[in-house]
Coordinates of C-alpha atoms and ligand atoms in Angstrom, one line a residue:
X1 CA 0.0 0.0 0.0
X2 CA 1.4 3.3 -1.0
X3 CA 2.1 6.0 1.6
X4 CA 1.3 9.2 -0.4
X5 CA -1.5 11.6 0.3
X6 CA -2.5 13.8 -2.6
X7 CA -3.5 17.4 -1.8
X8 CA -5.4 18.8 -4.7
X9 CA -6.5 22.4 -5.0
X10 CA -8.8 23.9 -7.6
X11 CA -9.1 27.3 -9.3
X12 CA -7.8 30.5 -7.7
X13 CA -6.3 28.7 -4.7
X14 CA -2.9 29.5 -6.2
X15 CA -3.6 33.1 -5.1
X16 CA -4.0 32.2 -1.4
X17 CA -2.3 34.9 0.7
X18 CA -3.2 37.6 -1.8
X19 CA -6.8 36.7 -2.6
X20 CA -9.5 38.1 -0.3
X21 CA -7.3 37.6 2.9
X22 CA -10.3 38.6 5.0
X23 CA -12.0 35.3 3.8
X24 CA -9.1 33.0 3.0
X25 CA -6.3 34.2 5.4
X26 CA -2.7 35.2 4.8
X27 CA -1.1 31.8 4.4
X28 CA 0.1 30.9 0.9
X29 CA -0.6 27.5 -0.7
X30 CA 3.2 26.8 -0.3
X31 CA 2.9 27.5 3.5
X32 CA -0.1 25.2 3.7
X33 CA 1.6 22.4 1.8
X34 CA 4.7 22.7 3.9
X35 CA 2.7 22.5 7.1
X36 CA 0.8 19.4 5.8
X37 CA 4.1 17.8 4.7
X38 CA 5.5 18.2 8.2
X39 CA 2.3 16.8 9.8
X40 CA 2.0 13.9 7.3
X41 CA 5.6 12.8 8.0
X42 CA 4.7 12.2 11.7
X43 CA 2.1 9.7 10.5
X44 CA 4.5 8.1 8.0
X45 CA 3.0 9.7 4.8
X46 CA 4.5 11.8 2.1
X47 CA 2.5 14.6 0.4
X48 CA 2.1 15.2 -3.3
X49 CA 0.5 18.6 -3.8
X50 CA -1.1 19.8 -7.1
X51 CA -3.1 22.9 -8.0
X52 CA -4.9 23.7 -11.2
X53 CA -7.3 26.3 -12.5
X54 CA -8.5 23.8 -15.1
X55 CA -11.3 21.3 -14.4
X56 CA -10.0 18.7 -16.9
X57 CA -6.5 18.8 -15.4
X58 CA -8.0 18.1 -11.9
X59 CA -9.9 15.2 -13.4
X60 CA -6.8 13.8 -15.0
X61 CA -4.8 14.1 -11.8
X62 CA -7.6 12.2 -9.9
X63 CA -7.4 9.4 -12.5
X64 CA -3.6 9.3 -12.1
X65 CA -4.0 9.0 -8.3
X66 CA -5.9 5.7 -8.7
X67 CA -3.9 2.8 -7.2
X68 CA -1.0 5.1 -6.4
X69 CA -2.2 7.2 -3.4
X70 CA -3.5 6.4 0.1
X71 CA -6.1 9.2 0.0
X72 CA -6.9 12.6 -1.4
X73 CA -7.5 15.9 0.4
X74 CA -9.3 18.1 -2.1
X75 CA -10.4 21.8 -2.1
X76 CA -12.1 22.0 -5.5
X77 CA -12.7 25.7 -5.1
X78 CA -15.6 27.0 -7.2
X79 CA -15.7 23.6 -9.0
X80 CA -17.2 22.1 -5.8
X81 CA -20.4 23.9 -6.8
X82 CA -20.5 23.0 -10.5
X83 CA -18.4 20.0 -11.4
X84 CA -20.1 16.6 -12.0
X85 CA -16.9 15.7 -13.8
X86 CA -14.8 16.0 -10.6
X87 CA -17.5 14.1 -8.7
X88 CA -17.4 11.3 -11.3
X89 CA -13.6 11.1 -11.2
X90 CA -13.7 10.9 -7.4
X91 CA -16.3 8.1 -7.6
X92 CA -13.8 6.2 -9.7
X93 CA -11.1 6.6 -7.0
X94 CA -11.0 3.8 -4.5
X95 CA -9.4 5.4 -1.4
X96 CA -10.7 8.0 1.1
X97 CA -11.4 11.5 0.1
X98 CA -11.6 14.5 2.5
X99 CA -13.1 17.7 1.1
X100 CA -11.8 21.0 2.5
X101 CA -13.2 24.5 2.3
X102 CA -11.2 27.3 4.0
X103 CA -14.2 29.5 4.4
X104 CA -17.6 28.6 5.9
X105 CA -19.4 28.2 2.6
X106 CA -22.7 27.9 4.5
X107 CA -22.4 31.5 5.8
X108 CA -21.8 32.8 2.3
X109 CA -23.8 33.1 -0.9
X110 CA -26.4 30.4 -1.5
X111 CA -24.7 29.1 -4.6
X112 CA -21.8 28.0 -2.4
X113 CA -24.1 25.9 -0.1
X114 CA -24.2 22.9 -2.4
X115 CA -21.1 20.8 -3.3
X116 CA -21.2 17.9 -5.8
X117 CA -18.0 16.6 -4.2
X118 CA -19.6 16.3 -0.8
X119 CA -21.7 13.3 -2.2
X120 CA -18.4 11.4 -2.4
X121 CA -16.4 12.8 0.4
X122 CA -15.6 10.6 3.5
X123 CA -15.2 13.8 5.6
X124 CA -15.8 17.5 5.0
X125 CA -13.9 20.3 6.8
X126 CA -15.5 23.7 6.4
X127 CA -14.7 27.1 7.8
X128 CA -11.6 26.2 9.8
X129 CA -9.4 28.5 7.8
X130 CA -6.2 27.1 6.2
X131 CA -5.8 24.9 9.3
X132 CA -8.5 22.8 7.7
X133 CA -5.9 21.1 5.4
X134 CA -4.0 19.8 8.4
X135 CA -7.2 18.7 10.1
X136 CA -7.9 16.8 6.9
X137 CA -4.5 15.1 6.7
X138 CA -4.9 14.1 10.4
X139 CA -8.3 12.7 9.8
X140 CA -7.2 10.8 6.7
X141 CA -4.3 9.3 8.6
X142 CA -6.8 8.2 11.3
X143 CA -9.1 6.6 8.8
X144 CA -6.2 4.8 7.1
X145 CA -4.9 3.5 10.4
X146 CA -8.3 2.0 11.3
Ligands
DQA1 C1 -13.6 27.6 -1.2 C2 -15.0 28.1 -1.3 C3 -15.5 28.2 -2.7 O1 -16.9 28.6 -2.7 C4 -14.7 29.2 -3.5 O2 -15.1 29.2 -4.8 C5 -13.3 28.9 -3.4 C6 -12.7 28.5 -2.1 C7 -13.0 27.6 0.2 O3 -11.9 27.1 0.4 O4 -13.6 28.3 1.1 O5 -12.5 29.1 -4.3 O6 -13.5 26.3 -1.7

């Protein structure tokens, strides 16, 4: 069994730290990935981290993760609310999936209240800021150990 956790981020999350810091905080994606790497190591996992602004690229990466990764932590960004293609790709992925949203999407516009990915997710972390990624890695490691 492979020991890699894939952290996948969707559109606009490359701008973390610059983008609406009142909503998304001041940490960059590189900061988040480094924190997750350090945490994952304590559980014996390595992190592969990818970000794309393109739906099809995210779908391709989910396909590539099949059989090669222990689990996925995904923040699909705005594609959460629109993408049946990402849901379908995750449904073809056999290992646990944790969905992360930095902001509390339920306190925001109603179009953010529904996520297609949530139908597939084994856990959802919402509104815990950028710390949500570490919570997701921790929860994934717990699921995988059980
Ligand atoms: C987000 C919430 C989405 O509604 C938004 O489109 C994002 C980020 C979050 O992490 O809070 O890009 O997924």
